[in-house]
Coordinates of C-alpha atoms and ligand atoms in Angstrom, one line a residue:
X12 CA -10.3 -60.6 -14.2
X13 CA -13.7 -60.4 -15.1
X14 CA -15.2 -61.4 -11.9
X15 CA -16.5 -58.5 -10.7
X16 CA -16.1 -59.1 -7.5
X17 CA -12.3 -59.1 -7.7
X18 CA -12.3 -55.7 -10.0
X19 CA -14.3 -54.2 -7.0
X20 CA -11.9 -55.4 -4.4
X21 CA -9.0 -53.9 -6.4
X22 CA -11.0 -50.6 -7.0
X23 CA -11.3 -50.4 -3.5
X24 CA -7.6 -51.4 -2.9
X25 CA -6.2 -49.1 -5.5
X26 CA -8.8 -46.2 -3.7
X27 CA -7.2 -46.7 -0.6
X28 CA -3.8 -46.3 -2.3
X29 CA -4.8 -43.0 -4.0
X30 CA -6.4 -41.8 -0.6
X31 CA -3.4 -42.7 2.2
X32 CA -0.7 -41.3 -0.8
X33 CA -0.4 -37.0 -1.7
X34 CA -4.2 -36.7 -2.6
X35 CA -5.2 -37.6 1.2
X36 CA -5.7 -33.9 2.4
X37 CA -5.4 -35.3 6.0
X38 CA -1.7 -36.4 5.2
X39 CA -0.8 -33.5 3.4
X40 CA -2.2 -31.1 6.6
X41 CA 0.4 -33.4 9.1
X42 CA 2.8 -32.2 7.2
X43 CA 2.7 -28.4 7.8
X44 CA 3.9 -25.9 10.2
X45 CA 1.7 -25.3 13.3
X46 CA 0.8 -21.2 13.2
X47 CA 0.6 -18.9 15.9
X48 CA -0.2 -15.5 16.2
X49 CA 0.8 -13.4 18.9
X50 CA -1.3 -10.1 19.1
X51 CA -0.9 -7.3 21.3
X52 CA -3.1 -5.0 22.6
X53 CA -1.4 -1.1 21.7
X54 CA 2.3 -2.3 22.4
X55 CA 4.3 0.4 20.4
X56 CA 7.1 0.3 18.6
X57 CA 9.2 1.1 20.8
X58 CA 8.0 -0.6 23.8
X59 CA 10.3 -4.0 23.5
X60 CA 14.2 -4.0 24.0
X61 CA 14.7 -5.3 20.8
X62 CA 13.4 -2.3 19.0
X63 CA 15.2 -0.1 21.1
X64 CA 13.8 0.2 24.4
X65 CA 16.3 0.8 27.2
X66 CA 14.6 1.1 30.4
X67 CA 11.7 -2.4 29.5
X68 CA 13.3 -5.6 29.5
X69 CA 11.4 -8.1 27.2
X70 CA 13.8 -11.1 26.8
X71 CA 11.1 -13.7 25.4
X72 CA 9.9 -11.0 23.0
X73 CA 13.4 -10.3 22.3
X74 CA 14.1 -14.1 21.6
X75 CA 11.2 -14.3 18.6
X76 CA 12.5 -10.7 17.5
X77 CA 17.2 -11.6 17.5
X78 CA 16.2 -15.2 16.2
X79 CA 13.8 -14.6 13.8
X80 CA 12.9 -12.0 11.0
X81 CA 12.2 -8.5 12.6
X82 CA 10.8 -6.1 10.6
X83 CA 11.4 -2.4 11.0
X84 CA 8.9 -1.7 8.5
X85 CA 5.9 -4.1 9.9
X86 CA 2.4 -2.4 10.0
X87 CA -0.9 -2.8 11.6
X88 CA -3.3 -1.8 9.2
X89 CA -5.5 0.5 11.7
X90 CA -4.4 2.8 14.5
X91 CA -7.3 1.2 16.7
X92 CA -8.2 -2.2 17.8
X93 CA -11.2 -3.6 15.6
X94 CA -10.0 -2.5 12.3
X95 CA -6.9 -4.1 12.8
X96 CA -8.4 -7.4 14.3
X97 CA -11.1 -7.0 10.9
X98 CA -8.0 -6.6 8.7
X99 CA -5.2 -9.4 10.1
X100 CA -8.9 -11.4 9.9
X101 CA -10.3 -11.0 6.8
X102 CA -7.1 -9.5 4.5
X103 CA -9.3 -6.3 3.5
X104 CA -8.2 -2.9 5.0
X105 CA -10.8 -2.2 7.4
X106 CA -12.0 1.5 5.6
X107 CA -13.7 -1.2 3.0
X108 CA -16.3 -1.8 5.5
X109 CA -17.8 1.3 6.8
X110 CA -18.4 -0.4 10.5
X111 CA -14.9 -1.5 11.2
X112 CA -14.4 1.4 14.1
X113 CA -13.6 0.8 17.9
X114 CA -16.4 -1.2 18.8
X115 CA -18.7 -1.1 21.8
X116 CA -19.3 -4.1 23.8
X117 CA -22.8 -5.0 22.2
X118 CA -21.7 -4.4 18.5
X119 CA -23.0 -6.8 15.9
X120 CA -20.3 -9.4 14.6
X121 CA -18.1 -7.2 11.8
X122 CA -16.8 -10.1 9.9
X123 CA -19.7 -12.2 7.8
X124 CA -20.1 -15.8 8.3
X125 CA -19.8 -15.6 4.3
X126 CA -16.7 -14.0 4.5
X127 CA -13.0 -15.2 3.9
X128 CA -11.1 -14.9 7.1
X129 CA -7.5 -16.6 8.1
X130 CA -9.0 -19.2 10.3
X131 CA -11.4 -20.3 7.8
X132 CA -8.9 -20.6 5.0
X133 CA -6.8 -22.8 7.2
X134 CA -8.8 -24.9 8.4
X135 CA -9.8 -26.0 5.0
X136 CA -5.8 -26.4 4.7
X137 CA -6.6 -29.5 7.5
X138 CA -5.9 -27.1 10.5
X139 CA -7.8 -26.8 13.8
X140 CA -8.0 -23.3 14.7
X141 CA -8.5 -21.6 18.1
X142 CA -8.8 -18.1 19.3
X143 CA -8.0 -17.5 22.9
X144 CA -8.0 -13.6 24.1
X145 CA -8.9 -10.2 23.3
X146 CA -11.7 -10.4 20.7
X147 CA -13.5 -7.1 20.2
X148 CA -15.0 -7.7 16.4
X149 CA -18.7 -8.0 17.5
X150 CA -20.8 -10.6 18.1
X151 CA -24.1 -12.2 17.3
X152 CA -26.7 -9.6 15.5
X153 CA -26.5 -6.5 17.7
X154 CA -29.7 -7.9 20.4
X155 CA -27.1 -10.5 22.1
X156 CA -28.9 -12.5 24.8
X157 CA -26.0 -12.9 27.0
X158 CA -27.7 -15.9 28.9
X159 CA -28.2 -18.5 25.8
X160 CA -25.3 -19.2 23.6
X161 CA -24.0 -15.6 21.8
X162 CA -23.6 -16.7 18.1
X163 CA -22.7 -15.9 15.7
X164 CA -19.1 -15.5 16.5
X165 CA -15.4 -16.6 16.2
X166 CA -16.8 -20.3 15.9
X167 CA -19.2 -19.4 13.1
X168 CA -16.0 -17.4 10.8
X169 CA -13.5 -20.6 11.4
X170 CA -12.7 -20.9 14.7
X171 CA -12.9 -24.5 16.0
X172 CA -12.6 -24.0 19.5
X173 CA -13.0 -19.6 21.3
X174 CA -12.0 -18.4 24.5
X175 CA -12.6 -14.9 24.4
X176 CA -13.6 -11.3 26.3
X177 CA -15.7 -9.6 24.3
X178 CA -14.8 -6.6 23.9
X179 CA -11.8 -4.6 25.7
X180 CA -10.7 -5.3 29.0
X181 CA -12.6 -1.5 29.9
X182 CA -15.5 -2.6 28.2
X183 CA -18.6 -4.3 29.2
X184 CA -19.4 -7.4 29.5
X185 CA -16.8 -8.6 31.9
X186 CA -16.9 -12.1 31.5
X187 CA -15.2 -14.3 29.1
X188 CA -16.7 -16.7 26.5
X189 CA -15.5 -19.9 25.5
X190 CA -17.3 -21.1 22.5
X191 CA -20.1 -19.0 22.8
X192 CA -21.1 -19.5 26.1
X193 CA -20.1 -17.1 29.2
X194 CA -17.9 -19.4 31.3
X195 CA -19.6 -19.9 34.8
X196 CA -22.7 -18.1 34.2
X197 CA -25.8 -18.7 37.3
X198 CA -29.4 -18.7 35.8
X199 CA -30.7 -17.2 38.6
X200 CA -28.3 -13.9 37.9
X201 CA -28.8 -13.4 34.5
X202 CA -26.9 -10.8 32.4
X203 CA -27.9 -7.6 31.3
X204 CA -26.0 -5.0 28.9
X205 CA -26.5 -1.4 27.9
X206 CA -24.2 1.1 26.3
X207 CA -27.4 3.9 26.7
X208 CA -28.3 3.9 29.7
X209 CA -27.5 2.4 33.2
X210 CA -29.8 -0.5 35.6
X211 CA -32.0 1.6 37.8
X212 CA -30.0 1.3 41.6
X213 CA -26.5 0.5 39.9
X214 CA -23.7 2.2 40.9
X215 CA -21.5 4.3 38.2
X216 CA -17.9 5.4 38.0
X217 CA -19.2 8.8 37.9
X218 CA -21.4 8.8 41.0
X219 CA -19.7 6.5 43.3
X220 CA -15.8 7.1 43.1
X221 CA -16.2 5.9 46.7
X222 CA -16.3 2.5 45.2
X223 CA -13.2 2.7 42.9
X224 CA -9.8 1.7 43.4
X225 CA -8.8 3.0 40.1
X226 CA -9.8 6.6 38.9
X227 CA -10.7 7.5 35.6
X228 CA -9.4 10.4 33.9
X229 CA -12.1 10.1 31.1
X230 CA -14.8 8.3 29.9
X231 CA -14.9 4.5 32.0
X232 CA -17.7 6.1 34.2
X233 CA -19.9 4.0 33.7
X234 CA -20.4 0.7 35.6
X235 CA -17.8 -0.5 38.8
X236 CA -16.4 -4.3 38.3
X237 CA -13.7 -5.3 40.2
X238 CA -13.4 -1.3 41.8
X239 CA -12.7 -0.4 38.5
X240 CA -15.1 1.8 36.4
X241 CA -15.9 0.7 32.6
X242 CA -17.1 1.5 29.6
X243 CA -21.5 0.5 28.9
X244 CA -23.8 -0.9 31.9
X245 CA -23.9 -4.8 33.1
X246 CA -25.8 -6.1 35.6
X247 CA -25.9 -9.7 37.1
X248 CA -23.7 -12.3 36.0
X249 CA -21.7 -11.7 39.7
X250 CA -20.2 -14.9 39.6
X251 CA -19.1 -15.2 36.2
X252 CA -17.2 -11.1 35.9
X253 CA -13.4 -12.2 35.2
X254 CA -11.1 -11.3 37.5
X255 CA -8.9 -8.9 36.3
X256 CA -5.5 -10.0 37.6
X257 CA -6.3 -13.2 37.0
X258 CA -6.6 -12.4 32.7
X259 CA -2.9 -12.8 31.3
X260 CA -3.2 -16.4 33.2
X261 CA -6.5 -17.4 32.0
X262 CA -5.3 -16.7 28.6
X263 CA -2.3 -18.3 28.7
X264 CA -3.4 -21.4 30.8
X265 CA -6.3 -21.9 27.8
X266 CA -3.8 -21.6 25.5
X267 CA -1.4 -23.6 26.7
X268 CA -4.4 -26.5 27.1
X269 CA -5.0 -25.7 23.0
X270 CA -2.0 -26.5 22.2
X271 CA -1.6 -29.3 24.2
X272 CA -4.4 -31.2 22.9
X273 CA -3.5 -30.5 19.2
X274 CA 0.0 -31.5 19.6
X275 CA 0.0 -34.5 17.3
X276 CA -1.8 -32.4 14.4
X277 CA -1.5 -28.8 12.8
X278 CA -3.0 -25.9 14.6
X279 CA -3.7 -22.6 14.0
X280 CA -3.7 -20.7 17.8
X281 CA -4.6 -16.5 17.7
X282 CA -3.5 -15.7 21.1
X283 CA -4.4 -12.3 21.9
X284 CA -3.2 -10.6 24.4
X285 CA -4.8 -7.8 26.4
X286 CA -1.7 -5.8 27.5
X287 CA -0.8 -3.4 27.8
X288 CA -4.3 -1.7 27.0
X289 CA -6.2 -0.2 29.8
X290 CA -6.8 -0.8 32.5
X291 CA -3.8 -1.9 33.3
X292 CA -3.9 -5.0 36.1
X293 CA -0.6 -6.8 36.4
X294 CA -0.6 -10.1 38.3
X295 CA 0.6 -8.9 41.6
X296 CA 3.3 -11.0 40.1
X297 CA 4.3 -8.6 38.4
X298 CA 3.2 -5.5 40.6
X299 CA 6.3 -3.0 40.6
X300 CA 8.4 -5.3 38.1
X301 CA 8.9 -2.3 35.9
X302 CA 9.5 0.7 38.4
X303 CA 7.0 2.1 35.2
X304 CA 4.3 1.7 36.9
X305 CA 1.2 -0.6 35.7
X306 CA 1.6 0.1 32.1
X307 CA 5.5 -1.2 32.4
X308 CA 4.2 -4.0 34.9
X309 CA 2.0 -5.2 32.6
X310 CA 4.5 -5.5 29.2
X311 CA 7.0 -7.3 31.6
X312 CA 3.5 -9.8 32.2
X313 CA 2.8 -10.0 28.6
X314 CA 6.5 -11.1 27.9
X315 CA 6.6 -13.8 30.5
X316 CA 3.5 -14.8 29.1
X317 CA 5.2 -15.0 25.6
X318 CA 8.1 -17.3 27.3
X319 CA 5.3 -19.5 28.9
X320 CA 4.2 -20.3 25.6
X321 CA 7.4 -20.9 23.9
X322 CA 8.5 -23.0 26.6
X323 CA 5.1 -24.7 25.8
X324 CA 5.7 -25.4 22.3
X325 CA 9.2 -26.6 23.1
X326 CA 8.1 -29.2 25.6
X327 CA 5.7 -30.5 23.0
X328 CA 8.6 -30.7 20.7
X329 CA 6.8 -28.9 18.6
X330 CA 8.9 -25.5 18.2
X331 CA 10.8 -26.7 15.0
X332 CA 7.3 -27.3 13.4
X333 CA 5.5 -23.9 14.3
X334 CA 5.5 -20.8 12.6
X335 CA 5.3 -18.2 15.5
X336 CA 4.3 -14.5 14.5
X337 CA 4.4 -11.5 16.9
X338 CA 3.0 -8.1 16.4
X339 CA 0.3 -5.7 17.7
X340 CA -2.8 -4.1 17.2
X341 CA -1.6 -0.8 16.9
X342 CA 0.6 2.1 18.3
X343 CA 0.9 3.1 22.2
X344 CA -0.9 5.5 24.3
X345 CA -0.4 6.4 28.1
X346 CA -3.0 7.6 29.5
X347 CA -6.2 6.3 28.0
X348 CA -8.7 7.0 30.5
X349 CA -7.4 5.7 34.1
X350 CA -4.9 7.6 36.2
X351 CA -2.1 5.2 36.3
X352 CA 0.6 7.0 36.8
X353 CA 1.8 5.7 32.7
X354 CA 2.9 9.5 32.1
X355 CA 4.3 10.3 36.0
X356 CA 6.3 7.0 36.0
X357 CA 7.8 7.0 32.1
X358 CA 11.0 8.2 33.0
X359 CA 13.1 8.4 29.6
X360 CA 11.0 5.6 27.9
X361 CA 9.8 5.9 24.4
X362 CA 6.8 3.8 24.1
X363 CA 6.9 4.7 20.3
X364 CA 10.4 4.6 20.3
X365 CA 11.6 7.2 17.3
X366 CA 8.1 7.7 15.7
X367 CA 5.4 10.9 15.6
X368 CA 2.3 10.3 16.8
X369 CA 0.9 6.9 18.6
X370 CA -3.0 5.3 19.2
X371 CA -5.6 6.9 17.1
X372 CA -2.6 8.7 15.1
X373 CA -2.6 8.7 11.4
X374 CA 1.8 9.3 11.9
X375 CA 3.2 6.8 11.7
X376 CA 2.8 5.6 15.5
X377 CA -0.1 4.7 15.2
X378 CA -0.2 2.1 13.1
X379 CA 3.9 0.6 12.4
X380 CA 4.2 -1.7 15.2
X381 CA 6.8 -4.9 16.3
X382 CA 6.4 -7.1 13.7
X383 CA 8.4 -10.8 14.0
X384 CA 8.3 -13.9 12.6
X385 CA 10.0 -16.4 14.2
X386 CA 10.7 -20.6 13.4
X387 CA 13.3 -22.1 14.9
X388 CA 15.6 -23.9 12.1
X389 CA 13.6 -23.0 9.0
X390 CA 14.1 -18.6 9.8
X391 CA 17.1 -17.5 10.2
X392 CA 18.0 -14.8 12.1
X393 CA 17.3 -11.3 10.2
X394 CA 16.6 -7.8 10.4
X395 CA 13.9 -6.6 7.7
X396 CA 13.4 -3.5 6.4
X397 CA 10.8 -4.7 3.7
X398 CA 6.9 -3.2 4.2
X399 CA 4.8 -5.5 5.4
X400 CA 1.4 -5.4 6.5
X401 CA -0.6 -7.6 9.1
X402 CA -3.0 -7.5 6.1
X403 CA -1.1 -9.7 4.3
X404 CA -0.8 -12.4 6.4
X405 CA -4.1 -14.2 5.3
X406 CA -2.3 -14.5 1.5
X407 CA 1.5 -15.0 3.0
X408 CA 0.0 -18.0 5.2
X409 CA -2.2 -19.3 2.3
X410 CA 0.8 -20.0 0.2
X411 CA 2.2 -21.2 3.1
X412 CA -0.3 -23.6 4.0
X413 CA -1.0 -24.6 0.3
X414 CA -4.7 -22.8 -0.1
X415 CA -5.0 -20.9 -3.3
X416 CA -7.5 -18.5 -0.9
X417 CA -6.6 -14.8 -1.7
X418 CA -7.6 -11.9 -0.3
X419 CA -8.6 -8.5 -2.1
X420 CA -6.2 -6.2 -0.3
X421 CA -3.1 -8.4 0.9
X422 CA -0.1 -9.5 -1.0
X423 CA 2.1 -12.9 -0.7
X424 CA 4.6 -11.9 1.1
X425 CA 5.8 -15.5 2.7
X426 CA 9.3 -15.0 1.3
X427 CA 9.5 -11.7 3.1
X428 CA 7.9 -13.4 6.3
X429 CA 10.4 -16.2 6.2
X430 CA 13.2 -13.7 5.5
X431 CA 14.3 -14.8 1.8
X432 CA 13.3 -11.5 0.2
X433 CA 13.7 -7.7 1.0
X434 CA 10.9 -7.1 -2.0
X435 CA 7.9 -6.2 0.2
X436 CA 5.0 -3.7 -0.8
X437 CA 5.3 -0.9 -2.4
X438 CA 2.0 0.5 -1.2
X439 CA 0.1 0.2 1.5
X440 CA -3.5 2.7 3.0
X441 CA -2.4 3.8 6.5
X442 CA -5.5 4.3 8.7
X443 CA -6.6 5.9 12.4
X444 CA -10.1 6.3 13.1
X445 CA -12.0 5.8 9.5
X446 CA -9.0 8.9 8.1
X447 CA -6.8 7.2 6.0
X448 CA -3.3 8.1 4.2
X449 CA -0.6 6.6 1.7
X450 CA 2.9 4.8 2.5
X451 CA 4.3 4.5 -0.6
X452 CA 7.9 3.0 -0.6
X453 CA 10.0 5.4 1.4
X454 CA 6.9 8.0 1.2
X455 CA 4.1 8.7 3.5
X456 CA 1.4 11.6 2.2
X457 CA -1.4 12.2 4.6
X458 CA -4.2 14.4 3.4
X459 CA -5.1 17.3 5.1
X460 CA -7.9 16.5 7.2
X461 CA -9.6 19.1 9.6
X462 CA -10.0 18.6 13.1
X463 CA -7.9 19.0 16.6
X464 CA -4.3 18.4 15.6
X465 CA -4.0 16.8 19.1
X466 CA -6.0 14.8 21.0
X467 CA -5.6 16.5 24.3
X468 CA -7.0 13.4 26.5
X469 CA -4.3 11.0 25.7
X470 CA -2.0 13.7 24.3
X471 CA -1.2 12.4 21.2
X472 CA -0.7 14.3 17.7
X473 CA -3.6 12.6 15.7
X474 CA -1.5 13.7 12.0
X475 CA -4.2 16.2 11.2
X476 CA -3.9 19.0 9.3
X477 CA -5.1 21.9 7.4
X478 CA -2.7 20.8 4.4
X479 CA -1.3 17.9 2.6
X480 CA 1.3 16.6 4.1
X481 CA 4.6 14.6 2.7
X482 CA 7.1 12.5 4.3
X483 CA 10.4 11.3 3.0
X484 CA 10.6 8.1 5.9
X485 CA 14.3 7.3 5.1
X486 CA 15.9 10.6 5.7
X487 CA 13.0 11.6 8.1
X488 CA 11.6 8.6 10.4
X489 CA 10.4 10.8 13.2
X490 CA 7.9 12.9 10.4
X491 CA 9.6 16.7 11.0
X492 CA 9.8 18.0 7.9
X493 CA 6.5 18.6 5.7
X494 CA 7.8 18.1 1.9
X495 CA 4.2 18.7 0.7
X496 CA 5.6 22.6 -1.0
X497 CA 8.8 21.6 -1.9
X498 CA 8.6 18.8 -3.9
X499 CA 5.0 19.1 -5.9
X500 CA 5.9 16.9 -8.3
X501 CA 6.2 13.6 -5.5
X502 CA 2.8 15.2 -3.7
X503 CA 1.2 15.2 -7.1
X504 CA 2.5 11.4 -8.0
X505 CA 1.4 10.3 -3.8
X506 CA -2.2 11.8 -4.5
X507 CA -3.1 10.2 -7.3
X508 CA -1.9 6.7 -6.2
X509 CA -3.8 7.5 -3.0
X510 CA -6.8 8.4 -5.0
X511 CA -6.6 5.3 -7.5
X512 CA -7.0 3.0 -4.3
X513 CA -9.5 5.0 -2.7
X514 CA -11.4 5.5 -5.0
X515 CA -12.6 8.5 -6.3
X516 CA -15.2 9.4 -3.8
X517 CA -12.2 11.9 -2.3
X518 CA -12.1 13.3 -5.8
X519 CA -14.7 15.6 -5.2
X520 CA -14.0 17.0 -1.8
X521 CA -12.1 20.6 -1.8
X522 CA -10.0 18.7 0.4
X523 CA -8.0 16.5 -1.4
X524 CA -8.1 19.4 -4.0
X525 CA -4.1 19.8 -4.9
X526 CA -3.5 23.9 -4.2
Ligands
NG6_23 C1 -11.7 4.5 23.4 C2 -11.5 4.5 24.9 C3 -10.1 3.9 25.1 C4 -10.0 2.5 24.5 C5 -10.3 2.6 23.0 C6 -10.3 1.3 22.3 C7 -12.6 6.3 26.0 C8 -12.6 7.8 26.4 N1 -11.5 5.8 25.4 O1 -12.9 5.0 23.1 O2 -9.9 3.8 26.5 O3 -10.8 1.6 25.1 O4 -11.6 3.2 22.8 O5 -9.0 0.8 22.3 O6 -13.6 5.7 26.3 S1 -8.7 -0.3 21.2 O7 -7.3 -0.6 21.4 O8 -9.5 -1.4 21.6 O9 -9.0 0.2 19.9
CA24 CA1 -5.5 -1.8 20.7

């Protein structure tokens, strides 16, 4: 043995061994669950048949919610869109960073490139990750030049592969993005974007409802795509503006391609859905599905489009080896700027189901949404009461995935996800529109916070009030009776928690002064 040609031959041999047994991280990544994320765009709690709904019909939604673990008690952590997306992203509640708010269409990206995020984490776990959908986080460093590649972006915080609007489907740019680049952009009709002011010569919502073939109630004024007035100023980029019937497919067609090229190998997909958000554009498909109008039309689109993808991952043989988790970005509104006959055409349907409040509303909503996980042979059927934030999904799928990545504000909750525990959180921040509150086990305490007690656009009790407010959920889902006077003692206990995990820059303010 002392040639050392031979010990170097075995080196290498016994190297090989080491790399193709446990140690290989390649090997060790074949082995686990594919993950998908399902996110909706202000579905309420309400809005699916399995959580009650009577008069909506959501059978594939149904199918993740009867066969897997449904959670009565399963949180966004923001009323609004970006600080959810920041938060089911990153694992931090969004009130951490002072810019996580509804987002215009030219916002800077809100998530650093240095920064922990889901994707990232899992793709060090040997995953390939994808985004395909609604994105609305920011991008590039607030002066995006929408004609060269727009970075940074999903692909710089993990993503391996982006297919992506922006913004909102009201917002501006209307165009989609797939890794950075809009899809179908001419050079000679370059893109411009404003949120100040409009392109000398362009026509608006507000001064040519001649052009529209949907109205808006308020705000969307600005400029027409598609006959449909939106949020910020475009111009150019004719041939690349989506088509807005056209969206649910797109999304679904790119994710079904994702999967279908990452069959063989885990994959991370964050499909995200832009229904049932304004403004509402079924498939004419779907056109009069729901006798609800659009906003019915559209959930009945969005659950096809959660079959399609099911039916997907069973043809790939893959649905036995993919962790599938529903939920949505926060609570339900009606009318949210475009006459659409939501209100006129709800008959007897609860969008929120038996909650207060709904979008922007610090009740509860606003922010307690369908929550499912679903895994066919490994979850078995259940229905959870346990609390359980989207926040702690980057930790729950970490231990799932085998990363020893944890976030600041999330908790490892997997056993809860896959149904083997009850024991949830006991705490969680509650927040709509930078206010933010306490859930604490069966309580919710809401500080009193000044402004309108309703927001009389979208007609929705935003949970403000002169006073503290207390909540006993279990005797009192539907938030009727403020315990704030009558039991002190639990007020007392909520507010310092609150306070403790806020910090104490609310100490000061005569506000949160216990009277
Ligand atoms: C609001 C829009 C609303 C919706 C929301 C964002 C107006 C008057 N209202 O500012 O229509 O776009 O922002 O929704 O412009 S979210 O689900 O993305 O948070
Ligand atoms: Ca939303």
């Amino acid at each position: 043995m002392s040639n050392p040609n031979i010990t170097l031959i075995l080196a290498g041999i016994f190297g090989l061994f080491v790399r193709c047994s446990s140690a290989d991280p390649r090997s060790a990544a074949e082995s686990k669950p594919n993950i998908v994320v399902i996110y909706l765009d202000d579905l309420g709690y309400g809005d699916m048949s399995a959580y009650g709904a009577k008069s909506l019909k959501t059978p594939h939604m149904d199918r993740l919610a009867n066969e897997g673990v449904r959670f009565t008690n399963g949180y966004a952590s923001s009323a609004t869109c970006s600080p959810s997306r920041y938060a089911l992203l990153t694992g931090r509640y969004p009130w951490r960073n002072a810019d996580a708010k509804i987002l215009p269409g030219t916002a800077p990206l809100l998530i650093g490139t240095d920064e922990l995020t889901l994707p990232k984490m899992l793709k060090e776990q040997g995953y390939t990750t994808a985004v395909v959908g609604k994105w609305h986080l920011g991008l590039g460093d607030g002066m995006v030049d929408w004609n060269q590649r727009v970075s940074p972006g999903p692909n710089e915080i993990g993503f391996d592969y982006s297919y992506i609007m922006a913004a909102t489907q009201d917002r501006v740019p209307t165009v989609y993005l797939e890794n950075g680049l809009v899809e179908g952009l001419d050079s000679t009709d370059p893109i411009l974007v404003d949120y100040g002011k409009n392109f000398e010569g362009e026509p608006t919502g507000k001064d040519n409802p001649e052009l529209l073939r949907i109205r808006w109630h308020h705000g969307h004024n600005n400029s027409i795509v598609n006959g449909i007035p939106r949020i910020g100023y475009m111009k150019g980029g004719e041939r690349a503006k989506w088509v807005d019937e056209d969206m649910a497919d797109r999304f679904l067609e790119k994710s079904k391609s994702f999967i279908g090229q990452h069959a063989d190998k885990p994959f991370f997909l964050y499909y995200a859905l832009q229904q049932p958000h304004v403004p509402r554009t079924p498939h004419p498909r779907f056109e009069g599905s729901s006798g609800m109008g659009p906003r019915g039309d559209v959930i009945l689109e969005a659950d096809w489009c959660v079959g399609e993808l099911l039916q997907t991952l069973e043809k790939e043989g893959l649905l036995e080896n993919t962790l599938v988790i529903f939920t949505s970005d926060n609570g339900p509104v009606l009318n949210d700027g475009y006459y659409d006959d939501a209100v006129e055409l709800l008959g007897s349907h609860k969008p929120a189901g038996p909650l207060r409040g709904g979008k922007y509303s610090l009740f509860e909503a606003g922010t307690r949404v369908p929550f499912m996980a679903y895994w066919k042979g490994t979850i078995a059927p259940k229905v959870s009461g346990a609390l359980i934030s989207q926040i702690d999904l980057l930790n729950s799928l970490a231990q799932l995935a085998g990363s020893e990545y944890r976030s600041e504000d999330g908790e490892e909750l997997l056993d809860v996800l896959m149904g083997k525990s009850d024991q949830g959180r006991e705490t969680l921040v509650l927040e709509a529109t930078t206010r933010t509150a306490l859930r604490h086990q069966n309580w919710v305490m809401i500080p009193p916070y000044k402004g309108p007690t309703i927001n009389q656009m979208v007609n929705i009790e935003l949970g403000n009030d002169g006073d503290f407010q207390l909540y006993d959920l279990d005797s009192d889902i539907g938030q009727q009776r403020n315990l704030a006077s009558e039991n002190k003692a639990k007020l007392q206990e909520m507010v310092t928690l609150f306070v403790s995990i806020r910090g104490d820059r609310y100490l000061d303010t005569e506000a949160l002064e216990l009277k």
